[in-house]
Amino acid sequence: MNNQPNILLIMCDQFRGDCLSFMNHPDVKTPYLDYLASKGTVFNRAYSATPSCIPARATLLTGMSQDRTGRVGYEDGITFDYEHYLAQELRDNHYQTACIGKMHVHPPRLACGYEILKLHDGYIGKYRRATLPYWMHQDVSDDYMRYLRDKLGKDADVNAAGSENNSWVTSVWPYADETHPTNWVANESIEFLKTRDRTRPFFLTASFVRPHPPFHAPKQHLDMYIDKELHEPVSGEWDNVEATLRDGKVMDSIHGCSDADLRHQALSGYYACITHIDHQIGRIITALENDGTFNDTIIIFTSDHGEMLFDHHLFRKTVPYEGSVHIPLIVHVGKNIAETDAHISESIAELRDIMPTILDMAEIDIPDSVNGLSLREDLLHNQKLERTYIHGEHSGNHEQSNQWILTDRYKYIWFTQTNIEQFFDMQSDREERHNLIDDENLKDEIDYCRKLLIKELKDREEGYSDGEKLIPSRKPQNYLRSIISDETALKYKMYYER
């Protein structure tokens, strides 16, 4: 394998792992991602162990699991303070590093090893408060926000169509297509490829905010789906339909939407955002081909987490089900780097594996702080990763705080506050329609997974496990104070409490 390949990491926000036409999705079309998949490795069992933006990105950037980053739930305003970052390790080993698009770290514009940073974090209410210091406010810190207002006037904004950044409300992008944030990420990425330092290999992260809401794709992409009959979301025998009827008029309710027409619009909007991204990825691929570097580049496509999209009458993320935790992971290795066989891998992969994989492929030492695993042998030799399970979790919301274990065949779920357990056979029921927790024939398998979770949580500060049993109703924490000190966590708290 040639040393120091170029590396393109394409990152999306809230992109479900099944929303690829290459993987036979019944509705969404992704021709350019299908092209990469058809000639690369598709990890069909890739996961986000802590499925919301901040903890997932901390894992991606550091190669550490959530219990090592300390971020086990979502909370803005906690400083990122880690010894080793992916971009930093590459920069220190001769790479030119650039990130275009979403970072979602704190404080804003923390570079995490990127030499070039052109930021667009989407619409984050925490950084829109009038009481923030000038330098931290999105009007100043976000390059795309300033671009949009320079282009269209001081009143231009990403939510001008009335959609909201966690809502199922769907609309059409109200400005010219070329001003859309998805186009902007592609444009700036292509500009970097044109103007980069040709004496060094590059590491470019093209980080799209979509298909995270608001669902406001350009009209031409929404028109591909809005009048089409779309497949209904998945339902299971354990679904809480009553909660959807109760909360289904709340535009960002985790229990989804009770209006069938609005649900159809949201499905259309989500798929339209995905196809829009796919077409812009096609432009980046073409830029690499025109530049003559496509065959010298490793291209990785993934997402920080998924989107329930009304499966099981749920919306958004954080929950332990496939729509939320299963993510896409496609790796295309240029033919001048190594000869590889296109294949679909069944390795259980996780976001923490991306950093060690990239460093391994670039023949750079992997820091001891990293506890992800390199996927190199799977990419080059179709050798399945020797991982028997992953531990996932997400704390915060009282009803939904959860812990889970995923093995080669089964998924065990424990809700920490309600003490509800679920058990799914992922081989015969990947859509998680049938909760098997009371199946006496699976008692040994359930007990095995429960014991794995008891072991994982033993000695954790929340007190969820004493090493012998699970202990419910302990107060959930968004971050582990044994990892993130109060001094670090509260470093910028003064800015939010003025």
Short mmCIF file of C-alpha atoms in Angstrom, two decimals:
data_model
loop_
_atom_site.label_atom_id
_atom_site.label_comp_id
_atom_site.label_asym_id
_atom_site.label_seq_id
_atom_site.Cartn_x
_atom_site.Cartn_y
_atom_site.Cartn_z
CA MET A 1 0.00 0.00 0.00
CA ASN A 2 1.28 3.48 -0.88
CA ASN A 3 2.16 5.68 2.08
CA GLN A 4 0.15 8.73 3.08
CA PRO A 5 -2.91 8.62 0.85
CA ASN A 6 -5.19 11.62 0.57
CA ILE A 7 -8.22 11.25 2.83
CA LEU A 8 -11.72 12.65 2.30
CA LEU A 9 -14.11 12.19 5.22
CA ILE A 10 -17.69 13.01 4.22
CA MET A 11 -19.81 13.50 7.31
CA CYS A 12 -23.57 13.97 7.53
CA ASP A 13 -25.82 14.77 10.47
CA GLN A 14 -28.77 12.51 11.29
CA PHE A 15 -28.42 10.28 8.21
CA ARG A 16 -30.01 6.84 8.74
CA GLY A 17 -27.92 3.80 7.96
CA ASP A 18 -30.59 2.29 5.70
CA CYS A 19 -31.19 5.36 3.50
CA LEU A 20 -29.04 4.22 0.59
CA SER A 21 -30.56 2.94 -2.63
CA PHE A 22 -27.51 0.63 -2.87
CA MET A 23 -28.88 -1.13 0.24
CA ASN A 24 -32.31 -1.48 -1.42
CA HIS A 25 -34.12 1.32 0.34
CA PRO A 26 -37.59 1.35 -1.23
CA ASP A 27 -37.83 5.11 -1.75
CA VAL A 28 -34.68 7.21 -1.39
CA LYS A 29 -32.22 7.54 -4.30
CA THR A 30 -28.48 8.05 -3.75
CA PRO A 31 -26.69 7.43 -7.09
CA TYR A 32 -23.28 8.86 -6.16
CA LEU A 33 -23.09 7.11 -2.81
CA ASP A 34 -24.20 3.95 -4.62
CA TYR A 35 -21.21 4.42 -6.92
CA LEU A 36 -18.79 4.59 -3.97
CA ALA A 37 -20.52 1.63 -2.32
CA SER A 38 -20.37 -0.50 -5.46
CA LYS A 39 -16.58 -0.16 -5.56
CA GLY A 40 -15.83 0.01 -1.84
CA THR A 41 -16.63 -1.57 1.50
CA VAL A 42 -20.07 -1.04 3.03
CA PHE A 43 -20.25 -1.65 6.77
CA ASN A 44 -23.81 -2.86 7.15
CA ARG A 45 -23.50 -2.99 10.96
CA ALA A 46 -22.01 0.42 11.75
CA TYR A 47 -23.33 2.21 14.83
CA SER A 48 -23.28 5.40 16.84
CA ALA A 49 -23.02 4.29 20.46
CA THR A 50 -24.23 7.64 21.84
CA PRO A 51 -26.62 8.90 19.17
CA SER A 52 -26.73 12.67 19.39
CA CYS A 53 -24.50 15.31 17.84
CA ILE A 54 -22.04 16.28 20.57
CA PRO A 55 -21.16 12.89 22.12
CA ALA A 56 -21.00 11.23 18.70
CA ARG A 57 -18.66 13.89 17.33
CA ALA A 58 -16.45 13.70 20.41
CA THR A 59 -16.05 9.99 19.69
CA LEU A 60 -15.36 10.57 15.98
CA LEU A 61 -12.75 13.26 16.66
CA THR A 62 -10.89 11.33 19.38
CA GLY A 63 -11.38 7.63 18.61
CA MET A 64 -12.61 7.11 22.18
CA SER A 65 -15.83 5.51 23.40
CA GLN A 66 -18.36 7.58 25.30
CA ASP A 67 -17.16 6.44 28.72
CA ARG A 68 -13.70 7.72 27.76
CA THR A 69 -14.81 11.08 26.33
CA GLY A 70 -17.16 11.48 29.30
CA ARG A 71 -20.04 12.52 27.05
CA VAL A 72 -22.91 10.08 27.63
CA GLY A 73 -25.72 12.49 26.72
CA TYR A 74 -26.28 15.82 24.97
CA GLU A 75 -25.23 19.09 26.57
CA ASP A 76 -23.99 22.25 24.87
CA GLY A 77 -21.39 24.47 26.43
CA ILE A 78 -18.93 21.88 27.78
CA THR A 79 -15.39 22.50 26.59
CA PHE A 80 -13.70 19.95 24.33
CA ASP A 81 -10.37 19.27 26.02
CA TYR A 82 -8.70 16.10 24.75
CA GLU A 83 -5.06 15.21 24.26
CA HIS A 84 -5.35 13.59 20.82
CA TYR A 85 -7.59 14.49 17.88
CA LEU A 86 -7.71 12.77 14.49
CA ALA A 87 -6.91 15.93 12.51
CA GLN A 88 -4.13 16.84 14.93
CA GLU A 89 -2.40 13.48 14.48
CA LEU A 90 -2.63 13.82 10.70
CA ARG A 91 -1.43 17.44 10.75
CA ASP A 92 1.56 16.44 12.89
CA ASN A 93 2.42 13.81 10.27
CA HIS A 94 2.66 16.04 7.20
CA TYR A 95 -1.04 16.30 6.23
CA GLN A 96 -2.78 19.53 5.33
CA THR A 97 -6.04 19.39 7.31
CA ALA A 98 -9.30 21.19 6.58
CA CYS A 99 -12.89 20.99 7.81
CA ILE A 100 -15.76 22.52 5.87
CA GLY A 101 -19.16 22.58 7.57
CA LYS A 102 -20.32 21.25 10.92
CA MET A 103 -18.08 20.73 13.95
CA HIS A 104 -20.46 21.26 16.92
CA VAL A 105 -17.68 21.52 19.48
CA HIS A 106 -17.19 24.00 22.30
CA PRO A 107 -16.08 26.71 22.30
CA PRO A 108 -17.06 27.49 18.70
CA ARG A 109 -14.16 27.48 16.26
CA LEU A 110 -12.05 25.20 18.42
CA ALA A 111 -9.90 23.76 15.62
CA CYS A 112 -9.25 20.24 17.01
CA GLY A 113 -6.22 19.97 14.73
CA TYR A 114 -7.74 21.43 11.55
CA GLU A 115 -5.50 24.05 9.92
CA ILE A 116 -8.35 25.37 7.80
CA LEU A 117 -11.85 25.69 9.29
CA LYS A 118 -14.88 27.05 7.45
CA LEU A 119 -17.72 26.54 9.86
CA HIS A 120 -21.44 25.95 9.60
CA ASP A 121 -23.01 24.30 12.62
CA GLY A 122 -26.62 24.73 11.52
CA TYR A 123 -29.14 26.48 13.75
CA ILE A 124 -28.09 25.94 17.38
CA GLY A 125 -30.21 27.94 19.80
CA LYS A 126 -27.52 27.94 22.49
CA TYR A 127 -25.25 30.02 20.27
CA ARG A 128 -27.97 32.43 19.16
CA ARG A 129 -28.59 34.03 22.54
CA ALA A 130 -28.20 37.79 22.65
CA THR A 131 -26.36 37.50 25.96
CA LEU A 132 -23.42 35.58 24.45
CA PRO A 133 -20.05 37.28 24.01
CA TYR A 134 -19.71 38.65 20.48
CA TRP A 135 -17.06 36.15 19.32
CA MET A 136 -19.16 33.11 20.31
CA HIS A 137 -22.44 34.08 18.66
CA GLN A 138 -23.34 32.26 15.43
CA ASP A 139 -23.64 35.56 13.60
CA VAL A 140 -19.87 35.89 14.04
CA SER A 141 -18.45 32.39 14.50
CA ASP A 142 -20.36 30.67 11.67
CA ASP A 143 -18.81 31.29 8.23
CA TYR A 144 -21.89 30.16 6.30
CA MET A 145 -24.23 32.46 8.25
CA ARG A 146 -22.02 35.41 7.33
CA TYR A 147 -21.80 34.22 3.71
CA LEU A 148 -25.61 34.00 3.43
CA ARG A 149 -26.12 37.53 4.77
CA ASP A 150 -23.33 38.96 2.64
CA LYS A 151 -25.00 37.33 -0.36
CA LEU A 152 -28.68 38.00 0.35
CA GLY A 153 -28.83 40.79 2.91
CA LYS A 154 -28.76 41.17 6.69
CA ASP A 155 -32.17 39.52 7.24
CA ALA A 156 -31.35 36.27 5.41
CA ASP A 157 -31.41 33.24 7.69
CA VAL A 158 -31.34 29.45 7.50
CA ASN A 159 -34.80 29.12 9.04
CA ALA A 160 -36.47 31.77 6.90
CA ALA A 161 -38.94 29.20 5.52
CA GLY A 162 -40.38 28.63 9.01
CA SER A 163 -39.01 25.14 9.60
CA GLU A 164 -37.30 24.44 12.91
CA ASN A 165 -34.01 22.71 13.63
CA ASN A 166 -35.51 19.69 15.44
CA SER A 167 -38.92 19.61 13.81
CA TRP A 168 -40.77 17.43 11.33
CA VAL A 169 -42.23 20.59 9.72
CA THR A 170 -41.17 20.57 6.06
CA SER A 171 -40.77 23.39 3.56
CA VAL A 172 -38.91 24.39 0.41
CA TRP A 173 -35.57 26.23 0.64
CA PRO A 174 -36.69 29.86 0.16
CA TYR A 175 -33.58 31.16 -1.64
CA ALA A 176 -31.61 30.23 -4.75
CA ASP A 177 -30.33 26.64 -4.72
CA GLU A 178 -26.69 27.69 -4.84
CA THR A 179 -27.04 29.46 -1.47
CA HIS A 180 -28.22 26.32 0.34
CA PRO A 181 -25.85 25.18 3.14
CA THR A 182 -25.45 21.79 1.43
CA ASN A 183 -24.21 23.51 -1.74
CA TRP A 184 -21.97 25.79 0.32
CA VAL A 185 -20.16 22.83 1.90
CA ALA A 186 -19.60 21.29 -1.53
CA ASN A 187 -18.47 24.61 -3.03
CA GLU A 188 -15.98 25.30 -0.23
CA SER A 189 -14.71 21.72 -0.30
CA ILE A 190 -14.05 21.95 -4.04
CA GLU A 191 -12.33 25.30 -3.54
CA PHE A 192 -10.02 23.70 -0.95
CA LEU A 193 -9.17 20.89 -3.37
CA LYS A 194 -8.25 23.48 -6.01
CA THR A 195 -6.11 25.66 -3.74
CA ARG A 196 -4.56 23.15 -1.34
CA ASP A 197 -0.86 22.74 -0.59
CA ARG A 198 0.31 20.35 -3.32
CA THR A 199 3.46 19.40 -1.40
CA ARG A 200 1.43 17.50 1.22
CA PRO A 201 -1.36 14.92 1.24
CA PHE A 202 -4.70 16.31 2.35
CA PHE A 203 -7.23 15.37 4.99
CA LEU A 204 -10.51 17.07 4.15
CA THR A 205 -13.66 16.71 6.23
CA ALA A 206 -16.75 17.79 4.27
CA SER A 207 -19.35 17.96 7.03
CA PHE A 208 -22.98 18.48 5.97
CA VAL A 209 -25.63 19.62 8.46
CA ARG A 210 -28.40 17.87 6.51
CA PRO A 211 -30.45 15.70 6.60
CA HIS A 212 -30.80 16.99 10.19
CA PRO A 213 -33.90 19.21 10.30
CA PRO A 214 -35.03 21.65 9.14
CA PHE A 215 -36.22 19.62 6.16
CA HIS A 216 -36.00 22.35 3.53
CA ALA A 217 -34.35 20.97 0.42
CA PRO A 218 -34.47 22.81 -2.92
CA LYS A 219 -37.76 22.41 -4.77
CA GLN A 220 -36.32 20.18 -7.50
CA HIS A 221 -35.30 17.60 -4.89
CA LEU A 222 -38.50 17.82 -2.84
CA ASP A 223 -40.49 17.31 -6.06
CA MET A 224 -38.84 13.89 -6.46
CA TYR A 225 -40.74 12.60 -3.40
CA ILE A 226 -43.63 14.85 -2.39
CA ASP A 227 -46.19 13.31 -4.77
CA LYS A 228 -44.83 9.78 -4.53
CA GLU A 229 -46.44 7.01 -2.48
CA LEU A 230 -43.83 6.31 0.19
CA HIS A 231 -43.47 3.22 2.32
CA GLU A 232 -44.94 3.53 5.79
CA PRO A 233 -42.63 3.73 8.83
CA VAL A 234 -42.00 0.51 10.75
CA SER A 235 -44.42 -0.47 13.51
CA GLY A 236 -43.95 -3.00 16.29
CA GLU A 237 -46.14 -4.71 18.82
CA TRP A 238 -44.54 -2.68 21.64
CA ASP A 239 -45.08 0.81 20.13
CA ASN A 240 -46.53 3.55 22.34
CA VAL A 241 -49.25 4.77 19.98
CA GLU A 242 -51.00 6.63 22.79
CA ALA A 243 -47.96 8.87 23.28
CA THR A 244 -48.06 9.87 19.62
CA LEU A 245 -51.75 10.70 19.87
CA ARG A 246 -51.00 12.73 23.00
CA ASP A 247 -47.88 14.57 21.80
CA GLY A 248 -48.23 14.38 18.02
CA LYS A 249 -49.03 18.05 17.55
CA VAL A 250 -45.76 19.12 19.18
CA MET A 251 -43.52 19.90 16.23
CA ASP A 252 -40.36 18.37 17.72
CA SER A 253 -41.89 15.66 19.91
CA ILE A 254 -39.84 12.50 20.20
CA HIS A 255 -43.16 10.64 19.83
CA GLY A 256 -43.54 11.86 16.28
CA CYS A 257 -46.45 13.37 14.40
CA SER A 258 -50.13 12.40 14.55
CA ASP A 259 -51.03 13.99 11.19
CA ALA A 260 -50.61 11.62 8.22
CA ASP A 261 -50.15 14.42 5.66
CA LEU A 262 -47.46 16.12 7.73
CA ARG A 263 -45.71 12.79 8.22
CA HIS A 264 -45.67 12.26 4.46
CA GLN A 265 -44.23 15.74 3.98
CA ALA A 266 -41.51 15.02 6.53
CA LEU A 267 -40.56 11.72 4.87
CA SER A 268 -40.41 13.54 1.53
CA GLY A 269 -38.34 16.36 3.01
CA TYR A 270 -35.89 14.00 4.68
CA TYR A 271 -35.37 11.93 1.53
CA ALA A 272 -35.06 15.13 -0.54
CA CYS A 273 -32.30 16.40 1.77
CA ILE A 274 -30.46 13.09 1.32
CA THR A 275 -30.66 13.11 -2.48
CA HIS A 276 -29.59 16.76 -2.49
CA ILE A 277 -26.52 15.85 -0.43
CA ASP A 278 -25.81 12.90 -2.70
CA HIS A 279 -25.79 15.11 -5.78
CA GLN A 280 -23.41 17.57 -4.11
CA ILE A 281 -21.13 14.67 -3.10
CA GLY A 282 -21.13 13.83 -6.80
CA ARG A 283 -19.66 17.27 -7.48
CA ILE A 284 -16.84 16.61 -4.98
CA ILE A 285 -16.12 13.22 -6.55
CA THR A 286 -15.98 14.86 -9.97
CA ALA A 287 -13.56 17.48 -8.61
CA LEU A 288 -11.25 14.69 -7.42
CA GLU A 289 -11.47 12.99 -10.81
CA ASN A 290 -10.73 16.26 -12.64
CA ASP A 291 -7.83 16.88 -10.26
CA GLY A 292 -6.37 13.46 -10.97
CA THR A 293 -6.43 12.48 -7.29
CA PHE A 294 -9.51 10.27 -7.08
CA ASN A 295 -7.44 7.09 -7.28
CA ASP A 296 -5.01 8.42 -4.67
CA THR A 297 -7.72 9.16 -2.11
CA ILE A 298 -9.50 7.19 0.60
CA ILE A 299 -13.12 8.37 0.76
CA ILE A 300 -15.12 7.65 3.91
CA PHE A 301 -18.82 8.45 4.17
CA THR A 302 -20.65 8.31 7.50
CA SER A 303 -22.98 10.13 9.90
CA ASP A 304 -23.00 11.03 13.59
CA HIS A 305 -26.31 9.18 14.19
CA GLY A 306 -29.58 8.35 12.51
CA GLU A 307 -33.20 9.56 12.63
CA MET A 308 -36.19 7.52 13.81
CA LEU A 309 -38.37 9.12 11.10
CA PHE A 310 -41.59 7.83 12.72
CA ASP A 311 -40.47 4.21 13.02
CA HIS A 312 -42.21 2.84 16.12
CA HIS A 313 -44.07 6.18 16.38
CA LEU A 314 -40.81 7.94 17.31
CA PHE A 315 -38.93 10.91 15.89
CA ARG A 316 -35.42 12.38 16.26
CA LYS A 317 -32.59 10.35 17.86
CA THR A 318 -31.07 9.38 21.30
CA VAL A 319 -33.18 6.20 21.52
CA PRO A 320 -31.47 2.79 21.11
CA TYR A 321 -33.36 1.60 18.03
CA GLU A 322 -31.92 1.03 14.55
CA GLY A 323 -33.31 4.22 13.02
CA SER A 324 -31.40 6.21 15.63
CA VAL A 325 -28.19 4.21 16.21
CA HIS A 326 -27.50 2.50 12.85
CA ILE A 327 -25.37 4.75 10.65
CA PRO A 328 -24.00 4.52 7.11
CA LEU A 329 -20.31 3.73 6.74
CA ILE A 330 -18.84 3.41 3.25
CA VAL A 331 -15.10 3.31 2.60
CA HIS A 332 -13.73 3.63 -0.93
CA VAL A 333 -9.97 3.07 -1.28
CA GLY A 334 -8.46 4.56 -4.44
CA LYS A 335 -6.93 1.92 -6.69
CA ASN A 336 -3.48 3.57 -6.59
CA ILE A 337 -3.45 3.06 -2.79
CA ALA A 338 -4.41 -0.60 -2.65
CA GLU A 339 -6.29 -3.19 -4.66
CA THR A 340 -9.45 -4.06 -2.73
CA ASP A 341 -12.50 -6.19 -3.37
CA ALA A 342 -15.86 -4.45 -3.06
CA HIS A 343 -17.89 -6.12 -0.35
CA ILE A 344 -20.52 -5.69 2.34
CA SER A 345 -18.98 -6.21 5.76
CA GLU A 346 -20.81 -7.61 8.77
CA SER A 347 -18.19 -6.32 11.23
CA ILE A 348 -19.75 -4.50 14.16
CA ALA A 349 -18.22 -1.06 13.61
CA GLU A 350 -18.61 2.18 15.54
CA LEU A 351 -17.64 5.84 15.11
CA ARG A 352 -14.65 5.32 17.42
CA ASP A 353 -13.14 3.07 14.71
CA ILE A 354 -12.77 5.82 12.10
CA MET A 355 -9.75 7.52 13.71
CA PRO A 356 -7.65 4.35 14.14
CA THR A 357 -8.65 3.17 10.66
CA ILE A 358 -7.50 6.40 9.02
CA LEU A 359 -4.25 6.51 11.00
CA ASP A 360 -3.57 2.84 10.25
CA MET A 361 -4.19 3.34 6.53
CA ALA A 362 -1.84 6.34 6.61
CA GLU A 363 0.74 4.28 8.54
CA ILE A 364 0.69 6.69 11.49
CA ASP A 365 1.00 5.47 15.07
CA ILE A 366 -2.33 5.26 16.88
CA PRO A 367 -2.29 7.08 20.26
CA ASP A 368 -2.80 4.97 23.38
CA SER A 369 -5.87 7.08 24.23
CA VAL A 370 -7.76 5.58 21.28
CA ASN A 371 -9.91 2.56 22.10
CA GLY A 372 -11.59 2.16 18.72
CA LEU A 373 -10.39 -0.58 16.38
CA SER A 374 -8.82 -0.28 12.95
CA LEU A 375 -10.95 -1.63 10.09
CA ARG A 376 -7.92 -1.91 7.80
CA GLU A 377 -7.93 -5.71 7.55
CA ASP A 378 -11.59 -5.73 6.63
CA LEU A 379 -11.02 -3.06 3.97
CA LEU A 380 -7.97 -4.72 2.43
CA HIS A 381 -8.58 -8.42 3.06
CA ASN A 382 -12.31 -8.83 3.86
CA GLN A 383 -11.35 -9.94 7.38
CA LYS A 384 -14.21 -9.43 9.82
CA LEU A 385 -13.44 -7.34 12.91
CA GLU A 386 -13.01 -9.37 16.08
CA ARG A 387 -15.52 -7.48 18.21
CA THR A 388 -18.21 -9.46 19.99
CA TYR A 389 -20.37 -6.57 21.19
CA ILE A 390 -20.66 -2.83 21.69
CA HIS A 391 -22.12 -0.94 24.62
CA GLY A 392 -24.31 2.05 23.75
CA GLU A 393 -26.21 4.58 25.81
CA HIS A 394 -27.83 7.99 25.96
CA SER A 395 -28.71 9.86 29.13
CA GLY A 396 -30.81 12.95 29.69
CA ASN A 397 -34.53 12.71 28.96
CA HIS A 398 -36.16 10.94 31.91
CA GLU A 399 -38.39 8.60 29.91
CA GLN A 400 -35.81 7.78 27.24
CA SER A 401 -32.49 7.48 29.17
CA ASN A 402 -31.15 4.15 28.00
CA GLN A 403 -28.32 1.63 28.00
CA TRP A 404 -27.91 -1.13 25.42
CA ILE A 405 -25.74 -4.04 24.35
CA LEU A 406 -25.47 -5.15 20.72
CA THR A 407 -23.92 -8.55 19.92
CA ASP A 408 -23.54 -10.37 16.62
CA ARG A 409 -27.16 -11.47 16.86
CA TYR A 410 -29.04 -9.74 19.68
CA LYS A 411 -29.78 -6.30 21.07
CA TYR A 412 -30.56 -5.88 24.77
CA ILE A 413 -32.00 -2.55 25.96
CA TRP A 414 -32.47 -1.23 29.47
CA PHE A 415 -34.22 2.07 30.22
CA THR A 416 -32.50 3.36 33.34
CA GLN A 417 -35.36 5.38 34.81
CA THR A 418 -38.35 3.15 34.09
CA ASN A 419 -36.49 -0.19 34.41
CA ILE A 420 -38.11 -1.39 31.17
CA GLU A 421 -36.14 -4.04 29.28
CA GLN A 422 -36.33 -5.05 25.62
CA PHE A 423 -34.63 -7.80 23.64
CA PHE A 424 -34.50 -8.15 19.86
CA ASP A 425 -33.21 -10.82 17.51
CA MET A 426 -31.31 -8.67 15.00
CA GLN A 427 -30.83 -11.60 12.65
CA SER A 428 -34.53 -12.30 12.06
CA ASP A 429 -36.02 -8.96 13.14
CA ARG A 430 -33.69 -6.06 12.38
CA GLU A 431 -36.70 -3.74 12.28
CA GLU A 432 -37.23 -4.54 15.99
CA ARG A 433 -40.92 -5.35 15.70
CA HIS A 434 -41.00 -8.08 18.37
CA ASN A 435 -39.78 -7.59 21.92
CA LEU A 436 -38.55 -11.01 23.12
CA ILE A 437 -37.67 -10.08 26.70
CA ASP A 438 -40.23 -12.55 28.11
CA ASP A 439 -39.26 -15.43 25.82
CA GLU A 440 -38.22 -18.29 28.14
CA ASN A 441 -36.34 -19.95 25.29
CA LEU A 442 -33.98 -16.97 25.18
CA LYS A 443 -33.41 -16.69 28.93
CA ASP A 444 -29.70 -17.57 28.68
CA GLU A 445 -29.07 -15.12 25.83
CA ILE A 446 -30.90 -12.33 27.67
CA ASP A 447 -28.97 -13.05 30.86
CA TYR A 448 -25.67 -12.99 28.96
CA CYS A 449 -26.38 -9.54 27.50
CA ARG A 450 -27.64 -8.21 30.83
CA LYS A 451 -24.43 -9.38 32.51
CA LEU A 452 -22.36 -7.61 29.84
CA LEU A 453 -24.17 -4.37 30.66
CA ILE A 454 -23.76 -4.93 34.42
CA LYS A 455 -20.02 -5.31 33.80
CA GLU A 456 -19.82 -2.21 31.59
CA LEU A 457 -21.60 -0.04 34.18
CA LYS A 458 -19.83 -1.39 37.26
CA ASP A 459 -18.08 1.40 39.19
CA ARG A 460 -19.55 4.11 36.94
CA GLU A 461 -20.40 7.20 38.93
CA GLU A 462 -24.14 7.10 38.17
CA GLY A 463 -24.48 3.95 40.27
CA TYR A 464 -26.39 1.96 37.65
CA SER A 465 -24.60 -1.28 38.57
CA ASP A 466 -23.08 -2.82 41.69
CA GLY A 467 -21.41 -5.57 39.67
CA GLU A 468 -24.21 -8.03 40.42
CA LYS A 469 -27.37 -6.33 39.18
CA LEU A 470 -28.69 -3.25 37.40
CA ILE A 471 -29.95 -0.46 39.66
CA PRO A 472 -32.73 1.68 38.15
CA SER A 473 -33.82 5.26 38.88
CA ARG A 474 -30.35 6.66 39.52
CA LYS A 475 -30.09 10.26 38.36
CA PRO A 476 -29.02 10.35 34.68
CA GLN A 477 -26.01 12.50 33.79
CA ASN A 478 -25.17 14.03 30.41
CA TYR A 479 -21.45 13.90 31.16
CA LEU A 480 -19.24 11.93 33.53
CA ARG A 481 -17.66 14.14 36.14
CA SER A 482 -14.91 11.60 36.69
CA ILE A 483 -13.81 12.35 33.10
CA ILE A 484 -14.89 15.96 32.58
CA SER A 485 -13.99 17.99 35.64
CA ASP A 486 -16.41 20.58 36.97
CA GLU A 487 -13.78 23.20 36.17
CA THR A 488 -13.71 22.15 32.51
CA ALA A 489 -17.46 21.64 32.26
CA LEU A 490 -18.27 25.05 33.74
CA LYS A 491 -15.45 26.97 32.06
CA TYR A 492 -17.83 28.90 29.79
CA LYS A 493 -21.01 28.54 31.88
CA MET A 494 -20.89 32.23 32.82
CA TYR A 495 -21.70 33.11 29.20
CA TYR A 496 -25.01 31.25 29.35
CA GLU A 497 -26.26 32.57 32.69
CA ARG A 498 -25.95 36.30 32.24
#
